[in-house]
PDB file of C-alpha atoms in Angstrom:
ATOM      1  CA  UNK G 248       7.812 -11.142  18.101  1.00  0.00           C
ATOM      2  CA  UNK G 249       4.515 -13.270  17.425  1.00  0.00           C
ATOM      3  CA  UNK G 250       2.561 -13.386  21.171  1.00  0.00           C
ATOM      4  CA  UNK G 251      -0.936 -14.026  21.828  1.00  0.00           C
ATOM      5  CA  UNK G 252      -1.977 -10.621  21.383  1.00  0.00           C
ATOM      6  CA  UNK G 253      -0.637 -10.607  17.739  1.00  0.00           C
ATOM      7  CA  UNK G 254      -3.466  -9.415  15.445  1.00  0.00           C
ATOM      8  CA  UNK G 255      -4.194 -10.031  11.137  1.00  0.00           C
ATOM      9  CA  UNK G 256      -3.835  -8.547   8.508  1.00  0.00           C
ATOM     10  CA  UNK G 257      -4.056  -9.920   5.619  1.00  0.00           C
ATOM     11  CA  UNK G 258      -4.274 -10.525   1.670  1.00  0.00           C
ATOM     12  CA  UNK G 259      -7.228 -12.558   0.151  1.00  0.00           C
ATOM     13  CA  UNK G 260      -6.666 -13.435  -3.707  1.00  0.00           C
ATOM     14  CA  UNK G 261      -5.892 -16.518  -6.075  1.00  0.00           C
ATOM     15  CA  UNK G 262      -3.663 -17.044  -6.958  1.00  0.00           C
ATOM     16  CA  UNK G 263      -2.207 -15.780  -3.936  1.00  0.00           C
ATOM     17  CA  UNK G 264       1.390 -17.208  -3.731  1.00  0.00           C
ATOM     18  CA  UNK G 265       3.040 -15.832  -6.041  1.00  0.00           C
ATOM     19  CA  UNK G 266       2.232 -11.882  -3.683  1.00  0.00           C
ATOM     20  CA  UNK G 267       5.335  -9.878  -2.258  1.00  0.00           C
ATOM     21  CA  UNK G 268       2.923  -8.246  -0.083  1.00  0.00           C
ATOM     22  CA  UNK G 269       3.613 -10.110   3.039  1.00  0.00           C
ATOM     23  CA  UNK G 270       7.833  -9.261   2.877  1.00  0.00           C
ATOM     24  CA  UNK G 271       6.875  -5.740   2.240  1.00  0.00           C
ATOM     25  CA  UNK G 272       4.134  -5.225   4.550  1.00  0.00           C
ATOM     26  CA  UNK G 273       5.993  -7.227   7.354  1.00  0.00           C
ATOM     27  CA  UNK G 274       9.348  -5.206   7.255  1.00  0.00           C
ATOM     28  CA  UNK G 275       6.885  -1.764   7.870  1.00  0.00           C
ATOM     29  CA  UNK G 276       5.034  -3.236  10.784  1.00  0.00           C
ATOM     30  CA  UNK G 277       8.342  -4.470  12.300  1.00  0.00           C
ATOM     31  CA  UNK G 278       9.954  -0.982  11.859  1.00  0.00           C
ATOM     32  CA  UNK G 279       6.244   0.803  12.793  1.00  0.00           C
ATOM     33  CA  UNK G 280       6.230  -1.579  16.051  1.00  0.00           C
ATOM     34  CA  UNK G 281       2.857  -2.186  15.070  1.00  0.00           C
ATOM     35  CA  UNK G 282       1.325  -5.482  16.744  1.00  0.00           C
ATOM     36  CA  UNK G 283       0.660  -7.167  13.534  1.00  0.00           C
ATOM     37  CA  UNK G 284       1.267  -9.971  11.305  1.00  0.00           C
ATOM     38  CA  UNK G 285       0.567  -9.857   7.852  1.00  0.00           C
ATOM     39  CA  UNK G 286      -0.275 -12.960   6.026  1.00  0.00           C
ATOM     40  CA  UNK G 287      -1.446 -14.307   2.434  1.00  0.00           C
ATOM     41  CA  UNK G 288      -4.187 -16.508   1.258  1.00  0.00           C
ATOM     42  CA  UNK G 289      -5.182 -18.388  -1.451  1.00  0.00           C
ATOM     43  CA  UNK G 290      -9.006 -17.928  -1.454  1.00  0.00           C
ATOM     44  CA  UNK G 291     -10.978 -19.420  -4.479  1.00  0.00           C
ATOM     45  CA  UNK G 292     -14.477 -17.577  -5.745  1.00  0.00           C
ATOM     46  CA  UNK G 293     -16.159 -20.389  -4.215  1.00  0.00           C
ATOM     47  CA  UNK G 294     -14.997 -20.263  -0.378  1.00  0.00           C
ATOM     48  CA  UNK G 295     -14.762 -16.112  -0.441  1.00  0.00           C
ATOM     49  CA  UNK G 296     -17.894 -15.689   1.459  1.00  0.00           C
ATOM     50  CA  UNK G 297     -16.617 -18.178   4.149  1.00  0.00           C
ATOM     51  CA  UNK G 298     -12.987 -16.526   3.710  1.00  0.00           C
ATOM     52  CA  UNK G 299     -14.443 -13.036   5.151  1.00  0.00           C
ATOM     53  CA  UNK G 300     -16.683 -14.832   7.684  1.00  0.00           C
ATOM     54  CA  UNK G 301     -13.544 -16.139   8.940  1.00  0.00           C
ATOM     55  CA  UNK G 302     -11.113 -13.060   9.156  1.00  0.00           C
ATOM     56  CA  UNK G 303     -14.311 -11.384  10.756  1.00  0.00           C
ATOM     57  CA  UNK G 304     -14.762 -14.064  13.052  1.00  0.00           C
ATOM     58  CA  UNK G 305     -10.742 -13.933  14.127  1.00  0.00           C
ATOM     59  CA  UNK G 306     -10.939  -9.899  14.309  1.00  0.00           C
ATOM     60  CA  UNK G 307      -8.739  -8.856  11.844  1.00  0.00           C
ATOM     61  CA  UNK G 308      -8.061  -5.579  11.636  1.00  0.00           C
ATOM     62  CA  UNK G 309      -8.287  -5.524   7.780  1.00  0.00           C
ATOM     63  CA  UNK G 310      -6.887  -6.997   4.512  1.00  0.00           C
ATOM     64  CA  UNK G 311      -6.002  -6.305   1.192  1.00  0.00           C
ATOM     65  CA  UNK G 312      -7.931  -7.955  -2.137  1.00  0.00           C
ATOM     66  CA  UNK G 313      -6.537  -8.757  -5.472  1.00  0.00           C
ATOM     67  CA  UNK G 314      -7.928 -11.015  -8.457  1.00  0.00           C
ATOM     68  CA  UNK G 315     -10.531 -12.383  -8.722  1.00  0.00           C
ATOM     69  CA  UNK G 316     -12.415 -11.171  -6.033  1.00  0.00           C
ATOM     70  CA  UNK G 317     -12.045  -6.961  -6.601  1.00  0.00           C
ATOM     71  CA  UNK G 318     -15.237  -6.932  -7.268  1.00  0.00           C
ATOM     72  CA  UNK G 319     -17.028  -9.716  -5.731  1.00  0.00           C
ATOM     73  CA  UNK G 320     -15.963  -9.047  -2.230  1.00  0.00           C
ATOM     74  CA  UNK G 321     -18.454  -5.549  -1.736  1.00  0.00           C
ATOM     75  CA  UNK G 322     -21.255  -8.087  -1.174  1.00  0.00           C
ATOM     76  CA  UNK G 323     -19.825  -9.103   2.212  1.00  0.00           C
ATOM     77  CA  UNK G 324     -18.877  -5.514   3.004  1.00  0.00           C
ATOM     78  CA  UNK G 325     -20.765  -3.404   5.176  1.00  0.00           C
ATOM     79  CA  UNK G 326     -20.408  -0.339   3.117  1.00  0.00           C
ATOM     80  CA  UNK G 327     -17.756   0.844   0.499  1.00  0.00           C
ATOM     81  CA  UNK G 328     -15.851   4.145   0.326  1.00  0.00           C
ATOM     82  CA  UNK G 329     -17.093   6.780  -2.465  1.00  0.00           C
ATOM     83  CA  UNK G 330     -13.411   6.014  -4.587  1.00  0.00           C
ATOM     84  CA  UNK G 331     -13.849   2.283  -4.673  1.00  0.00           C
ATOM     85  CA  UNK G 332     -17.509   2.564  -5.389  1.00  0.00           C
ATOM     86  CA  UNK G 333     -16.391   4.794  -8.888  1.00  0.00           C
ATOM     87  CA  UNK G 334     -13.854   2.519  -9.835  1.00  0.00           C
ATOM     88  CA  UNK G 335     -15.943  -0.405  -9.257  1.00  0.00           C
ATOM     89  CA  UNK G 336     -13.616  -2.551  -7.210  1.00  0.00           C
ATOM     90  CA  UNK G 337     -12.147  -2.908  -3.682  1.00  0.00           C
ATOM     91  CA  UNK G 338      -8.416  -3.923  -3.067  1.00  0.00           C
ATOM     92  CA  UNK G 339      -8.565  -2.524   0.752  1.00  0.00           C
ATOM     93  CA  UNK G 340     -11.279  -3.615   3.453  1.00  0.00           C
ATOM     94  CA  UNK G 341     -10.782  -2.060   6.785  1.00  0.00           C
ATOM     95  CA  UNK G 342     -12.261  -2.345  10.173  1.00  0.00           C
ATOM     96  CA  UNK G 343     -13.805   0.816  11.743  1.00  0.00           C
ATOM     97  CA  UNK G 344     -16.282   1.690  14.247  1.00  0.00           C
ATOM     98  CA  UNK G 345     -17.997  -1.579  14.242  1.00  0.00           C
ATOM     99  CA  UNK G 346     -18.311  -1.717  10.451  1.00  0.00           C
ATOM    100  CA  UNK G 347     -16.326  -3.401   7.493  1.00  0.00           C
ATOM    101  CA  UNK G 348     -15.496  -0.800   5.055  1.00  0.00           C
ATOM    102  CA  UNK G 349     -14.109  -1.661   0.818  1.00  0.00           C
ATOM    103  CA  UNK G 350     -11.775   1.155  -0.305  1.00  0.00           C
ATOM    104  CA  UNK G 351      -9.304   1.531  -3.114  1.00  0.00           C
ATOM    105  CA  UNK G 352      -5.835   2.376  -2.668  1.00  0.00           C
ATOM    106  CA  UNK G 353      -4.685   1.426  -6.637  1.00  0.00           C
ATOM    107  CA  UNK G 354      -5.593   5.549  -8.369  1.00  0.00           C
ATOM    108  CA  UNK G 355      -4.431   6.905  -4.730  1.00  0.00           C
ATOM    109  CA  UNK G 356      -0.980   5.140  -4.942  1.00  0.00           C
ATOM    110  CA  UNK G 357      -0.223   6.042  -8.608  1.00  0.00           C
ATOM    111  CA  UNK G 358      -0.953   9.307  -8.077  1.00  0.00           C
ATOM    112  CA  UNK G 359       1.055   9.603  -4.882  1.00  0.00           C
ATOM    113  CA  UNK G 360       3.997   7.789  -6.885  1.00  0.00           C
ATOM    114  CA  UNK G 361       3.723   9.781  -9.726  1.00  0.00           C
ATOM    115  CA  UNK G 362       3.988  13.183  -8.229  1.00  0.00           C
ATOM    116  CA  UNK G 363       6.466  12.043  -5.795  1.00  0.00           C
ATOM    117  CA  UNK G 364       8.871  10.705  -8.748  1.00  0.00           C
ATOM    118  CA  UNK G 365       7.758  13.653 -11.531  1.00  0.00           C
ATOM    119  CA  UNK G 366       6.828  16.538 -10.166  1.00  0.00           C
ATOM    120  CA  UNK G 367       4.478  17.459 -12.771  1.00  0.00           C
ATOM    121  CA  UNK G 368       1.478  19.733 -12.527  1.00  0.00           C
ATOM    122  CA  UNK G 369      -1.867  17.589 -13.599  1.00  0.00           C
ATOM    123  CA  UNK G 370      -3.758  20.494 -14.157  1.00  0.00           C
ATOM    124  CA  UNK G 371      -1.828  20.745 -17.396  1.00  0.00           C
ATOM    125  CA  UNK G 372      -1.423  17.285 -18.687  1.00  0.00           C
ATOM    126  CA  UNK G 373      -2.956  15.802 -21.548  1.00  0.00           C
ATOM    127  CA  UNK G 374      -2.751  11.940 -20.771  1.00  0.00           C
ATOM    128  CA  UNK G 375      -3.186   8.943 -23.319  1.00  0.00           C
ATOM    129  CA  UNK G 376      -4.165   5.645 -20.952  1.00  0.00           C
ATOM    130  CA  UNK G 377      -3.181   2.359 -23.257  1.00  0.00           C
ATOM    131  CA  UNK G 378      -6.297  -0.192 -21.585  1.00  0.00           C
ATOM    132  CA  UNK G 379      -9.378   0.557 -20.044  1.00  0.00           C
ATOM    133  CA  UNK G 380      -9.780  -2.350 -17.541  1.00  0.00           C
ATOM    134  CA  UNK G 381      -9.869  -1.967 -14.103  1.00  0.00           C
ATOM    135  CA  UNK G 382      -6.484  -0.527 -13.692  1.00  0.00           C
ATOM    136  CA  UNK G 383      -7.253   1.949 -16.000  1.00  0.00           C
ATOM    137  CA  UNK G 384     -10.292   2.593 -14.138  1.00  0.00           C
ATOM    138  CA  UNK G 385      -8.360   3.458 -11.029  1.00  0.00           C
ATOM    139  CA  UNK G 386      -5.769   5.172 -12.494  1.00  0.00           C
ATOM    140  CA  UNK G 387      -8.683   7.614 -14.892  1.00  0.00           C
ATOM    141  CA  UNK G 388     -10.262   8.103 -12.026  1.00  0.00           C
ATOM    142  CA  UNK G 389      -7.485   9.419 -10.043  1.00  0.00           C
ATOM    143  CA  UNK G 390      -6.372  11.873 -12.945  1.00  0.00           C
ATOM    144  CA  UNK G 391      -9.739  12.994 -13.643  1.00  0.00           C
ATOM    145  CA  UNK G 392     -10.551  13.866  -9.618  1.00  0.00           C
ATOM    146  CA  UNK G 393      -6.751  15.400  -9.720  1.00  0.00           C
ATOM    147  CA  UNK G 394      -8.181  17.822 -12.423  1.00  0.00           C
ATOM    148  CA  UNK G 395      -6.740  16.671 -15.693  1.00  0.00           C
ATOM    149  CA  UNK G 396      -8.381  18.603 -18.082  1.00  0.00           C
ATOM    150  CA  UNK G 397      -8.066  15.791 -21.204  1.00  0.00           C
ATOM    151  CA  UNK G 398      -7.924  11.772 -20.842  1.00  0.00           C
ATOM    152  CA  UNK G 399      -7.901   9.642 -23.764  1.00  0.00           C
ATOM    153  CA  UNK G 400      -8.734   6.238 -23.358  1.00  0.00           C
ATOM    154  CA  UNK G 401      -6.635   4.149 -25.934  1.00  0.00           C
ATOM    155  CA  UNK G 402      -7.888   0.381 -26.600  1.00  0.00           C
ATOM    156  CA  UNK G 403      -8.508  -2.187 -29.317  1.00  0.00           C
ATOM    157  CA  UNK G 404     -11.840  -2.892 -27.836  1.00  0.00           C
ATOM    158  CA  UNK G 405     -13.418   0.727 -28.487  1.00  0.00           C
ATOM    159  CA  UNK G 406     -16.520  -0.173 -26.892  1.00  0.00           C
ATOM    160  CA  UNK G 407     -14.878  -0.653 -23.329  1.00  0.00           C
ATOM    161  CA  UNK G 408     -12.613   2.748 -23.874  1.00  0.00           C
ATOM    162  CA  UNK G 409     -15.974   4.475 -24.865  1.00  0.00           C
ATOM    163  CA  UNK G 410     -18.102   3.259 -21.455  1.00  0.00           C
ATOM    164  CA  UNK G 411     -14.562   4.755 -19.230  1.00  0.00           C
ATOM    165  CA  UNK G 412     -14.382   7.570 -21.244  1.00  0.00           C
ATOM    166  CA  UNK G 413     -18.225   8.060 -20.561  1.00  0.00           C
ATOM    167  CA  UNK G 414     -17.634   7.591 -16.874  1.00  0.00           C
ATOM    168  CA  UNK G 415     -14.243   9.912 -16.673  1.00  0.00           C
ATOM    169  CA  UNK G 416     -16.776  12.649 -18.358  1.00  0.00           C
ATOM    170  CA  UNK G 417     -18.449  13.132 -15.167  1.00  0.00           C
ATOM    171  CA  UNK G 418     -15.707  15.334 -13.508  1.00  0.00           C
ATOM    172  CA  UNK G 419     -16.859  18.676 -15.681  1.00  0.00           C
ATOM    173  CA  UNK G 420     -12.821  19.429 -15.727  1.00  0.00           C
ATOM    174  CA  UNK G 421     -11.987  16.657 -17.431  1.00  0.00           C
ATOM    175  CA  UNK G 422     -12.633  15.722 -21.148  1.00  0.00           C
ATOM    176  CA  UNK G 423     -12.440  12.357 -21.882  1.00  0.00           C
ATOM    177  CA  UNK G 424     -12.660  10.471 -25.349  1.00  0.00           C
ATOM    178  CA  UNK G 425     -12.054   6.996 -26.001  1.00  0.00           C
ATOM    179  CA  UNK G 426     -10.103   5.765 -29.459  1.00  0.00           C
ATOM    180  CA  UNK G 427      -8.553   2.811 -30.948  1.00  0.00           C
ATOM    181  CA  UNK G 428      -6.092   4.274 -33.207  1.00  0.00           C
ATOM    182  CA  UNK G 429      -3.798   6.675 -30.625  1.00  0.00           C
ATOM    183  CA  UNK G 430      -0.790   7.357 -32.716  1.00  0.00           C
ATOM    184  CA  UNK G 431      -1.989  10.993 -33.029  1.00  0.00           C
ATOM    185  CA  UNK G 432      -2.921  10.974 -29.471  1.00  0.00           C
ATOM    186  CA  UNK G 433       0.669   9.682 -27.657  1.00  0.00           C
ATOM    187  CA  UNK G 434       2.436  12.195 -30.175  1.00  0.00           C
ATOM    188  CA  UNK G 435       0.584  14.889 -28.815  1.00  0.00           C
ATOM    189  CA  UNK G 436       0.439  13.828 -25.169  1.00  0.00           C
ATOM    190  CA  UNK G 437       2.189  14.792 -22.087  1.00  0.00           C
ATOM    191  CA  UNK G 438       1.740  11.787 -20.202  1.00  0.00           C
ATOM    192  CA  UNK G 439       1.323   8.554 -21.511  1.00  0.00           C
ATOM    193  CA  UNK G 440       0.270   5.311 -19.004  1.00  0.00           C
ATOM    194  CA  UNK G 441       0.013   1.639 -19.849  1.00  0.00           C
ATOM    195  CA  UNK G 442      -2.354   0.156 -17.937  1.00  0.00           C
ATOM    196  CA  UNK G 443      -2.000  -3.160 -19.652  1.00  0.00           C
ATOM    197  CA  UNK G 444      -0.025  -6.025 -19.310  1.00  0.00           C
ATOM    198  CA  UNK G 445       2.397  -5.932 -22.192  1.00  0.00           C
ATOM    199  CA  UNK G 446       5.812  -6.182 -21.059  1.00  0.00           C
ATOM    200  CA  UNK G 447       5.188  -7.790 -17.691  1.00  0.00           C
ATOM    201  CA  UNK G 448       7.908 -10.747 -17.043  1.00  0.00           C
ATOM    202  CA  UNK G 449       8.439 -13.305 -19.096  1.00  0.00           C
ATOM    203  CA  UNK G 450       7.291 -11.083 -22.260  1.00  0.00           C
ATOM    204  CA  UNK G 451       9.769  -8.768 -21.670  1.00  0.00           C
ATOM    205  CA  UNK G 452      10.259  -7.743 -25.257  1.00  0.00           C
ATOM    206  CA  UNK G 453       7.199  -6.640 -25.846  1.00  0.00           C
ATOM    207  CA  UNK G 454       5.573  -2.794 -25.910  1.00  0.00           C
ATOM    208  CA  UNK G 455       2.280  -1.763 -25.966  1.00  0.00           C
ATOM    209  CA  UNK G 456       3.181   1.069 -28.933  1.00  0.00           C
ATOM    210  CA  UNK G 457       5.913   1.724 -31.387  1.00  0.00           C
ATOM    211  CA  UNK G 458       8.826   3.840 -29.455  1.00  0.00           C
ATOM    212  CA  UNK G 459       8.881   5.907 -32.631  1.00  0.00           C
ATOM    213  CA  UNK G 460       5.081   7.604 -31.343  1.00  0.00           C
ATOM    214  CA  UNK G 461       7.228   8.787 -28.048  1.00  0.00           C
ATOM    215  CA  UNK G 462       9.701  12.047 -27.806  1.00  0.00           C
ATOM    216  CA  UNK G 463      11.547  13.939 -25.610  1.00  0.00           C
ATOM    217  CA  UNK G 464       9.972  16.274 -23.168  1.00  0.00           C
ATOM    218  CA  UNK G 465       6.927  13.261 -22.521  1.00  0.00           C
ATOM    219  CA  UNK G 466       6.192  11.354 -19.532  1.00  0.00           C
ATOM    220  CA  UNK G 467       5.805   7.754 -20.391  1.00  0.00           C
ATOM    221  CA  UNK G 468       4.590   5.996 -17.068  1.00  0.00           C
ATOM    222  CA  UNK G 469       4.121   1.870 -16.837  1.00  0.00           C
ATOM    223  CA  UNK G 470       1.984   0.153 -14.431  1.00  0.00           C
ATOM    224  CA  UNK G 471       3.939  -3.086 -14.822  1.00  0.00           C
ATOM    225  CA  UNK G 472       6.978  -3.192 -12.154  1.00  0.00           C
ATOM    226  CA  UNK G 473       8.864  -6.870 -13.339  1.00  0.00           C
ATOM    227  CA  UNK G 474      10.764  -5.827 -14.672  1.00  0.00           C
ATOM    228  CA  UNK G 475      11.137  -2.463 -13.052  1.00  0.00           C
ATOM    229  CA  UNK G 476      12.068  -0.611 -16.598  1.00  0.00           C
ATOM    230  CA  UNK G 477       9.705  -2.205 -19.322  1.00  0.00           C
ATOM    231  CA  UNK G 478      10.682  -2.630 -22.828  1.00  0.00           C
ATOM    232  CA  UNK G 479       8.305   0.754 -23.292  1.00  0.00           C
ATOM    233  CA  UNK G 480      10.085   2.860 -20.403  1.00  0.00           C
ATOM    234  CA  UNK G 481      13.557   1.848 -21.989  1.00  0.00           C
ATOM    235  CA  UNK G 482      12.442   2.883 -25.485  1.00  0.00           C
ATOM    236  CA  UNK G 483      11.028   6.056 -24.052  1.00  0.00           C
ATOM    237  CA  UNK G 484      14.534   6.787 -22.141  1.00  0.00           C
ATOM    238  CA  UNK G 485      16.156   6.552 -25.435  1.00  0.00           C
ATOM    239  CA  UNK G 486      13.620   8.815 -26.930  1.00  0.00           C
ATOM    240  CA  UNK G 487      14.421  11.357 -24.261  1.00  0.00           C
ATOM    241  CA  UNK G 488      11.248  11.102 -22.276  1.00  0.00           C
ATOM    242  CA  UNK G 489      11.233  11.046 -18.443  1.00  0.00           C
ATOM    243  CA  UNK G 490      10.064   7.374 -17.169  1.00  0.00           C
ATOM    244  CA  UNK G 491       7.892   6.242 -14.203  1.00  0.00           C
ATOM    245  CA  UNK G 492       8.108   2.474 -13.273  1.00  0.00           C
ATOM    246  CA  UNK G 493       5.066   0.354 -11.629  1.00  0.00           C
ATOM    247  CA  UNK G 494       6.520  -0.653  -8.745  1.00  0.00           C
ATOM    248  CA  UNK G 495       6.048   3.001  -7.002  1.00  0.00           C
ATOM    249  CA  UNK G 496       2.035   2.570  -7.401  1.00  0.00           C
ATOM    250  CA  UNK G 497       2.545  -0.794  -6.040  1.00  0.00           C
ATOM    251  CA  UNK G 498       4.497   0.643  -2.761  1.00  0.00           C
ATOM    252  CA  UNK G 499       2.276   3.274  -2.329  1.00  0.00           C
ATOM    253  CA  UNK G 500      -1.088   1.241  -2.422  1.00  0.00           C
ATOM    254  CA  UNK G 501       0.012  -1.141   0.198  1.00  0.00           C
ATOM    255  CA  UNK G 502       1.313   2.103   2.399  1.00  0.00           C
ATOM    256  CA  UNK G 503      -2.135   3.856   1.869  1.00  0.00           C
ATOM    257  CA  UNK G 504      -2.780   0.812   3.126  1.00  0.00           C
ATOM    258  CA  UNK G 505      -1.331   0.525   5.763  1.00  0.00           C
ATOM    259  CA  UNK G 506      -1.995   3.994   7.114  1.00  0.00           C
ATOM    260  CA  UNK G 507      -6.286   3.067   6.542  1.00  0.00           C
ATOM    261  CA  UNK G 508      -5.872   0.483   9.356  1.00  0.00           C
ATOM    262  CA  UNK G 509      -3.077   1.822  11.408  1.00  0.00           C
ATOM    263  CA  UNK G 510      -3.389   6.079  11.480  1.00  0.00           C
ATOM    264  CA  UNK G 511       0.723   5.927  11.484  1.00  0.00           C
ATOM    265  CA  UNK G 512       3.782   7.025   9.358  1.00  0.00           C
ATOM    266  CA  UNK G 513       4.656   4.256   7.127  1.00  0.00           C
ATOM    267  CA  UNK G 514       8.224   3.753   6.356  1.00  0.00           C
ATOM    268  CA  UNK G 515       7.359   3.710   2.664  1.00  0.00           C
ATOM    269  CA  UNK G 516      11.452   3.965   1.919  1.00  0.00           C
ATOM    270  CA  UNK G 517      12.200   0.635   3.532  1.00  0.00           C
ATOM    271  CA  UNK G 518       8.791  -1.072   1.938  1.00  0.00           C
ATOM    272  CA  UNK G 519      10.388   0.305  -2.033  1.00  0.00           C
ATOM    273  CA  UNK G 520      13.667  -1.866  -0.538  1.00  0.00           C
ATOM    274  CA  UNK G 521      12.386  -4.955   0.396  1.00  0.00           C
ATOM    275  CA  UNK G 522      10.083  -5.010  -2.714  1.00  0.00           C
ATOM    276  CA  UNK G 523      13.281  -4.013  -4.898  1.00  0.00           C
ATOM    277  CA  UNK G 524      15.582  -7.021  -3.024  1.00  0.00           C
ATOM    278  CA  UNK G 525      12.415  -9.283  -3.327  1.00  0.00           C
ATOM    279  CA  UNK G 526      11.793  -8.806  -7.170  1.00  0.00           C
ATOM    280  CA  UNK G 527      15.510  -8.805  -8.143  1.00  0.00           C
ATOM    281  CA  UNK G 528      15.687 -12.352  -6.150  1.00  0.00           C
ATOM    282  CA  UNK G 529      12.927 -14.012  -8.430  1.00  0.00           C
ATOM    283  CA  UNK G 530      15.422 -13.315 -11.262  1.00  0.00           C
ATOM    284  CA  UNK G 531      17.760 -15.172  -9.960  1.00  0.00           C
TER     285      UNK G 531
END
């Protein structure tokens, strides 16, 4: 129940209405008992500064941050958090001791999906990333602090795959080279992520790579979570490879979330539900 002492949390983005955030994170605060409501809004580039003035202003306790304004928002931030800074972008700002704090949830959240759904050991993985923009960013940098000892960043602009391959190369226990040609690579690889947006809903057809460059015994992982098995993860089942769809990352963001402004258990099993039931409705 909504009462007057009802506090915010929120998401700032634009678009902003197409978000399943606030069914997701509403069901957990109901079930957490947590004296919250969770809310969206459509905040253009030009209003943003206002935007934060005003969720200061009403004492939020924090909010999440999508496009456009990852990156734009640290201005208005009193300091950000040392994984955010490295990935260059904020998609969690959070209210503590008197200060407004940007972190990033995105590499935390695939990497807590990912071993939760594979099990694999990343201290042995070679890993092929298709993309190199900022969700490749977050999801490099995860792998490289996790101690993945070889990254290759796959893109058709090599220039942009060379400057995240430069920046992966700072963790000494990682080797990272960038390419635009990865045939060789994905072959070889034990883990292969798309980081792009090939695939997403309506181009459901398409895949990032020929499903002849996967095999059995490979991890083929996809960012994208509508729809939940890609045209890449099904070609990769057939191949015999073990699959990992997008929509864990996007659960486990919003719960690493959750537990930044709250210090609670998150019922992350009942947030996977109502984003399943929610995404399964748009297709009808």
């Amino acid at each position: 129940m909504i009462t007057s002492q009802t506090g915010g949390l929120g998401l700032l983005g634009h678009p902003a209405g197409h978000s399943k955030s606030p069914e997701m994170m509403n069901a957990a605060l109901q079930m957490m008992d947590a004296p919250y409501v969770y809310l969206a809004f459509d905040v253009t580039p030009a209003v943003l500064k206002q935007a934060v003035e005003g969720l200061k202003a009403l004492k939020f306790k924090g909010w999440n941050v999508t496009i456009p304004h990852k990156t734009s928002i640290m201005e208005y931030l009193d300091g950000v958090a040392e994984s955010a800074r490295e990935i260059g972008a904020v998609n969690t700002v959070v209210y503590q001791d008197g200060k407004w704090t940007g972190h990033n949830t995105d590499g935390t959240g695939y990497l807590r999906s990912l071993k939760e759904e594979t099990s694999l050991d990343l201290s042995k993985q070679r890993v092929v990333i298709l993309g190199a923009g900022g969700a490749a960013r977050a999801v490099g940098y995860a792998l490289a602090t996790a101690g993945v000892p070889k990254v290759t960043i796959a893109n058709r602009t090599l220039d942009k795959a060379d400057r995240l391959a430069e920046h992966l190369s700072r963790w000494t226990s990682t080797e990272a080279i960038a390419i635009s040609d990865c045939q060789d690579e994905v072959r070889e690889a034990d883990l292969v992520v798309n980081t792009t947006s090939v695939g997403m809903f309506p181009r459901i057809n398409e895949t990032p790579i020929p499903a002849d460059w996967l095999h059995h015994g490979q991890i083929v992982s996809d960012l994208v979570y509508n729809p939940r098995e890609t045209a890449l993860l099904q070609a990769a089942k057939l191949k015999g490879a073990q699959i990992h769809c997008g929509l864990g990352m996007l659960v486990y963001q919003a719960a690493t979330a959750l537990e930044l402004w709250l210090d609670k258990p998150v019922p992350i099993q009942l947030m996977k539900q109502v984003l399943e039931a929610s995404l399964s409705g748009n297709k009808k």
